Tab-separated table of C-alpha atoms in Angstrom:
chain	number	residue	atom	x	y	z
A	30	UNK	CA	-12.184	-4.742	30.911
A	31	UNK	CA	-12.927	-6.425	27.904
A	32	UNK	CA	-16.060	-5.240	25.301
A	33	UNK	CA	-19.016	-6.957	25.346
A	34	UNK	CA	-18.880	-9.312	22.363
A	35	UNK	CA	-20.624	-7.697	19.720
A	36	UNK	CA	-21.731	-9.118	15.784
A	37	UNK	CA	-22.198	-5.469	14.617
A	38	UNK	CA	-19.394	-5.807	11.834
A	39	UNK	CA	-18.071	-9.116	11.686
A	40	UNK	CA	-15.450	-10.189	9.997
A	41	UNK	CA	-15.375	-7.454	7.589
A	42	UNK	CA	-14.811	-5.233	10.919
A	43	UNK	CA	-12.326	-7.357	12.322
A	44	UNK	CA	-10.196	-7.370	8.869
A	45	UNK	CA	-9.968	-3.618	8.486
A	46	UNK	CA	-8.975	-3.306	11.794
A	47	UNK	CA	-6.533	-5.738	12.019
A	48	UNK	CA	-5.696	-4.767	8.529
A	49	UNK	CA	-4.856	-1.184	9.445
A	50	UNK	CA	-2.737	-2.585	12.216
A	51	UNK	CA	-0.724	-4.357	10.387
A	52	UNK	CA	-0.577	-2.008	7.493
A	53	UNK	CA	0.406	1.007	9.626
A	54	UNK	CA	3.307	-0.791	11.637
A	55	UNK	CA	1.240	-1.051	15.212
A	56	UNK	CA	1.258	-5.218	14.387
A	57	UNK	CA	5.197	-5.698	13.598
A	58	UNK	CA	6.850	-8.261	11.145
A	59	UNK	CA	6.764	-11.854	13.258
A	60	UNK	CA	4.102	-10.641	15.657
A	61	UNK	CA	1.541	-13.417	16.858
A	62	UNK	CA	-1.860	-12.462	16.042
A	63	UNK	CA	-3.542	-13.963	19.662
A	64	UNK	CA	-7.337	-14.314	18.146
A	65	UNK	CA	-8.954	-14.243	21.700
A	66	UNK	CA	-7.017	-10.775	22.859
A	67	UNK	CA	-8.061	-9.062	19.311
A	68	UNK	CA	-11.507	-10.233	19.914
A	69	UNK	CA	-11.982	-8.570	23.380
A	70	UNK	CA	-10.047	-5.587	22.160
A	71	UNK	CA	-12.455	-5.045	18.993
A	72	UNK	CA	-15.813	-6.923	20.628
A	73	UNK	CA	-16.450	-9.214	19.152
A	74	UNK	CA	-16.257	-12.909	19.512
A	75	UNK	CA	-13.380	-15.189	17.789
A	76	UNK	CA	-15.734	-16.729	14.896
A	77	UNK	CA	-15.409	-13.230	12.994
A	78	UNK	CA	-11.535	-12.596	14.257
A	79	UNK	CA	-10.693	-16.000	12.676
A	80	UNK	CA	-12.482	-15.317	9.425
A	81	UNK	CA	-10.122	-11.805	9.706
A	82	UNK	CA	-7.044	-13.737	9.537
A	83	UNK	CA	-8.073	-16.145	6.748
A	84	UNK	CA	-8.690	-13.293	4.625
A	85	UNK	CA	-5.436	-11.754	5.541
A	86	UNK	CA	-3.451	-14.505	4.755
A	87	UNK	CA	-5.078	-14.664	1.789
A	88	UNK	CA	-4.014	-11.221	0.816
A	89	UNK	CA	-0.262	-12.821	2.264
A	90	UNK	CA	-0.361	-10.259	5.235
A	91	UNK	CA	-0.380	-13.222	7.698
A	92	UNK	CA	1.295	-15.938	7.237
A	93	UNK	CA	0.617	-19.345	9.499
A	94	UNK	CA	3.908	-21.009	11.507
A	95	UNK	CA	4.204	-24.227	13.074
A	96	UNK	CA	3.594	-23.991	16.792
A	97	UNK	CA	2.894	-20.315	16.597
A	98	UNK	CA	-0.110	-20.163	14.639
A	99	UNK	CA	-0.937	-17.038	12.405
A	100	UNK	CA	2.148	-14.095	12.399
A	101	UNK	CA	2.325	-10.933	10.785
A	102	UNK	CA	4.550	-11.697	7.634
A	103	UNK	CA	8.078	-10.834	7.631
A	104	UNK	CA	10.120	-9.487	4.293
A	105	UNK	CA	13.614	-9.475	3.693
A	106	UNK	CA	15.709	-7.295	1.512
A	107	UNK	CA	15.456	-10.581	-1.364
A	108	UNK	CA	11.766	-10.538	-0.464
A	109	UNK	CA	11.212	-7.304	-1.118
A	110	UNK	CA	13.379	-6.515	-4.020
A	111	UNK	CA	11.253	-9.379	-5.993
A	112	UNK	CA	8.309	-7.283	-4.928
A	113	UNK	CA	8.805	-4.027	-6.471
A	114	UNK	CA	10.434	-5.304	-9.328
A	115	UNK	CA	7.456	-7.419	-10.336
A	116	UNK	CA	5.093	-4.021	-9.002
A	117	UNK	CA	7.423	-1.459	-11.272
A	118	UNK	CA	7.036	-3.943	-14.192
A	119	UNK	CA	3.119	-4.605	-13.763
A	120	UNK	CA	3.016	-0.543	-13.348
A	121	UNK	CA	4.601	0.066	-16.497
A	122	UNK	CA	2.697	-1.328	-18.366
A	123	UNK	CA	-0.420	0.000	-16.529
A	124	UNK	CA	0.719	3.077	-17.033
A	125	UNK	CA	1.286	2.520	-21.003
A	126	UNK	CA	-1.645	1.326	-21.795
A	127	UNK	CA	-3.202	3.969	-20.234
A	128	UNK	CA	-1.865	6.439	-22.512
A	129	UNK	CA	-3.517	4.494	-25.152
A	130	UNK	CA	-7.110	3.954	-23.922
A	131	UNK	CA	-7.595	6.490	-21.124
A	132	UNK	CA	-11.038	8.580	-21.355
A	133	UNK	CA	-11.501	11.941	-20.143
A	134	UNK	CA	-13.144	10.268	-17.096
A	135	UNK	CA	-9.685	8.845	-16.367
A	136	UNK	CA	-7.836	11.981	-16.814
A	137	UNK	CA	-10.925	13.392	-14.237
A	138	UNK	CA	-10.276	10.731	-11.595
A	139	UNK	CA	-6.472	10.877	-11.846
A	140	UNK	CA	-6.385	14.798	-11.406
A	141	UNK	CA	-8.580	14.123	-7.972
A	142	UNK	CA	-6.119	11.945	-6.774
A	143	UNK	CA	-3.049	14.388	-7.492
A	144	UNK	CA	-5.498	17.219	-5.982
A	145	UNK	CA	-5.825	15.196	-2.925
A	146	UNK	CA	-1.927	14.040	-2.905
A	147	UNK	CA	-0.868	17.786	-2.981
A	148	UNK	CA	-3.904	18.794	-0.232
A	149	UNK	CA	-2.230	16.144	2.360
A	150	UNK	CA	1.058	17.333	1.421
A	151	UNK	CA	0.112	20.935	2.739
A	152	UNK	CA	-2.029	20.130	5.313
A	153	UNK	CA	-0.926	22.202	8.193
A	154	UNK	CA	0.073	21.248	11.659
A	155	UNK	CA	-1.413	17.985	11.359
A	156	UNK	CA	-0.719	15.043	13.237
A	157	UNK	CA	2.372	12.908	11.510
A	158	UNK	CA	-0.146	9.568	11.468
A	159	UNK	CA	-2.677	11.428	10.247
A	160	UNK	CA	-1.091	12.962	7.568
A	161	UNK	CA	0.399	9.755	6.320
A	162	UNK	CA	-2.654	8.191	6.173
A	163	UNK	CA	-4.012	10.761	3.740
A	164	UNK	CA	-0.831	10.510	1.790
A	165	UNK	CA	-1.139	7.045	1.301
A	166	UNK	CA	-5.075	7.158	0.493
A	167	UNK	CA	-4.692	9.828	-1.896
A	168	UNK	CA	-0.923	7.742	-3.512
A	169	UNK	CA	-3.955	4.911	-3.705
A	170	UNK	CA	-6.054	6.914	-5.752
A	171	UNK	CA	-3.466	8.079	-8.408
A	172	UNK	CA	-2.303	4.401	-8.732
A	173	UNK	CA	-5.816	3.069	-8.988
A	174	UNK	CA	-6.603	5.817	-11.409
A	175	UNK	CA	-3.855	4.495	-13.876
A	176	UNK	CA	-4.856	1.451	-13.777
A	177	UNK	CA	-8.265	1.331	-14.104
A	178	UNK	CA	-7.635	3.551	-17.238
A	179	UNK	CA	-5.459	0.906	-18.800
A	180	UNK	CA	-8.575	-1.037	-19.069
A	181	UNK	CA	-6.831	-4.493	-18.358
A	182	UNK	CA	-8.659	-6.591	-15.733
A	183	UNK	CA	-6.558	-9.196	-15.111
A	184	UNK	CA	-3.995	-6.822	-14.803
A	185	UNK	CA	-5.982	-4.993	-11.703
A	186	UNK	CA	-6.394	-8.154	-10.228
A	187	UNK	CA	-2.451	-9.326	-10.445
A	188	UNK	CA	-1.491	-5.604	-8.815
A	189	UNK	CA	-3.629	-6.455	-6.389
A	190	UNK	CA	-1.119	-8.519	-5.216
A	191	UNK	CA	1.929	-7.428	-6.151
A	192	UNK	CA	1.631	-3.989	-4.104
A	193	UNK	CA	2.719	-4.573	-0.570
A	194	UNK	CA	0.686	-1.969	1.168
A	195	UNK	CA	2.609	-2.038	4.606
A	196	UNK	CA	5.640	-1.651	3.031
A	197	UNK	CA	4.059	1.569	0.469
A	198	UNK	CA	2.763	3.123	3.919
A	199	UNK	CA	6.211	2.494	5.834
A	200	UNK	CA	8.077	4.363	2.780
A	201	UNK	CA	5.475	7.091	3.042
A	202	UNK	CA	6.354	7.202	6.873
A	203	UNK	CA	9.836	7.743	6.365
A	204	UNK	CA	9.930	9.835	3.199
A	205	UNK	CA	11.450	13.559	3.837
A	206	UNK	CA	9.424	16.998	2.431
A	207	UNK	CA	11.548	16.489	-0.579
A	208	UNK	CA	11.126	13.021	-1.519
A	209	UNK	CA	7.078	13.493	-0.789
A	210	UNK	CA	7.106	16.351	-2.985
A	211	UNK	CA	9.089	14.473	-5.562
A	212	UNK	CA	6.600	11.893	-5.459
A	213	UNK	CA	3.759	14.016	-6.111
A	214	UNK	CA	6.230	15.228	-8.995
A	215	UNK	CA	6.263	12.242	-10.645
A	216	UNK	CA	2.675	11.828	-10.234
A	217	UNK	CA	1.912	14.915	-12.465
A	218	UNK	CA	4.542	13.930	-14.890
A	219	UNK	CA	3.179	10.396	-15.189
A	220	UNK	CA	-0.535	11.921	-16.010
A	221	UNK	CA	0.612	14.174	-18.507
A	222	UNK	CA	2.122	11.506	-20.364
A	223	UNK	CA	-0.710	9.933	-20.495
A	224	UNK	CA	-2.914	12.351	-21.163
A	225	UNK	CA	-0.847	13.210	-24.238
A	226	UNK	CA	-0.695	9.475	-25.190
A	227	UNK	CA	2.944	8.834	-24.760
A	228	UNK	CA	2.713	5.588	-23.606
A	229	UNK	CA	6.787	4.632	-23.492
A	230	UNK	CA	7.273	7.893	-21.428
A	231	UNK	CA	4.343	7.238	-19.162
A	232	UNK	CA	5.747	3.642	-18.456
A	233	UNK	CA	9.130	4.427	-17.722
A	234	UNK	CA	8.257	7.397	-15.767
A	235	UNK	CA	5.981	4.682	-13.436
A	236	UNK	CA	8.819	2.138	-13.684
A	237	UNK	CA	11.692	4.925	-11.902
A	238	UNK	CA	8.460	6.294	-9.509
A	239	UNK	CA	7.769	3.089	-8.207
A	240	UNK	CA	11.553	1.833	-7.932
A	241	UNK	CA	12.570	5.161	-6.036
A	242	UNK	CA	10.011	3.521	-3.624
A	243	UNK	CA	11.950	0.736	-3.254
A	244	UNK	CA	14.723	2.529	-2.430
A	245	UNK	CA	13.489	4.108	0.377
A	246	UNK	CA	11.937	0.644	1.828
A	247	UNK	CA	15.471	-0.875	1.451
A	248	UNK	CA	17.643	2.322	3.463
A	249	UNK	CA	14.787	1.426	5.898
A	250	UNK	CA	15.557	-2.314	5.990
A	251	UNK	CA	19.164	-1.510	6.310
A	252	UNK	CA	18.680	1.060	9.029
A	253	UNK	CA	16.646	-1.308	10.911
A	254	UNK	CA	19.371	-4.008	10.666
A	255	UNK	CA	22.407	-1.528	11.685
A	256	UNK	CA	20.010	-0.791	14.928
């Protein structure tokens, strides 16, 4: 039985939901987003489910095809190679100028986020969603951290963009102990480059993080296809 509508949220409801769907692989690459069935599912009436799926194709989630209307957005291996490229670039340089103008504050915030990485990490007996969902909040944080403490607006705004958050929460999803572990590795290494200012290190140390990444998405991609 469907839920009464309701206008307690809105659209900014109906995005996160759908968003999290999407993000966390239960809405699949090429998967018709049917406005009416996500409306009775969340309560709420189409108006706000439409508005969702403007401002998800906005952020290139959802993607609209003739005579199929709005789709979850599909990558291929091209797609997604362009992706972390331009992300391991953008990084880089996040990352370096971070170990020129970080603050203490910065070196504060990014330690919280490695804190919280390495708390998810050994988190025990928790369920597998669950604990990927921390990982990924707490990956968030670190990345945010750098970047805010490279002090470049414009650049914040263009990594917006460029990082493809289903496909960081897929890799997260499929990473082993050991690759987790070596992620929260890197993570440490990449702050204590820049807390020590060494801005070439800290960028090429974000550059090889973020491509290992890609590595991971791509075995994926090529698993999926031998399937």
């Amino acid at each position: 039985m469907a839920a009464e509508p309701s206008p307690e949220g809105g659209p900014a409801h109906a995005y996160a939901t759908v968003r999290a769907w999407i993000v966390e692989g239960r809405m699949r690459p090429g998967e018709h987003l049917v406005e009416q069935r996500i409306a009775e599912q969340l309560g709420l009436s189409r108006t706000p489910v439409r508005e969702a799926v403007r401002m998800l194709a906005a952020e290139g989630l959802v993607v609209s095809e003739r005579h199929r209307g709005a789709v979850v957005r599909t990558l291929d291996r091209d797609a997604v190679v362009d992706l972390y490229e331009l992300r391991s670039r953008l990084e880089a340089y996040a990352a370096e100028l971070a170990a020129q103008r970080r603050t203490e504050a910065d070196i504060v915030e990014l330690d919280g986020g490695i804190a919280e990485f390495a708390a998810a990490l050994d988190a025990p007996d928790e369920d597998p969603l669950a604990r990927t969902r921390r990982i990924s909040a707490a990956n968030r944080r670190v990345h945010d951290a750098v970047v805010r403490a490279g002090g470049h607006e414009r650049l914040q705004h263009m990594l917006a963009r460029a990082v493809d958050a289903p496909l960081v929460f897929d890799a997260f999803r499929h990473f082993d102990e050991a690759q987790l572990r070596r992620s929260h590795q890197f993570h440490t290494m990449i702050r204590n480059a820049i807390a020590a200012g060494e801005a070439s290190r800290a960028a090429g140390l974000m550059r090889e993080h973020i491509l290992q990444g890609r590595d991971q998405v791509l075995l994926g991609l090529r698993t999926e296809g031998e399937g």
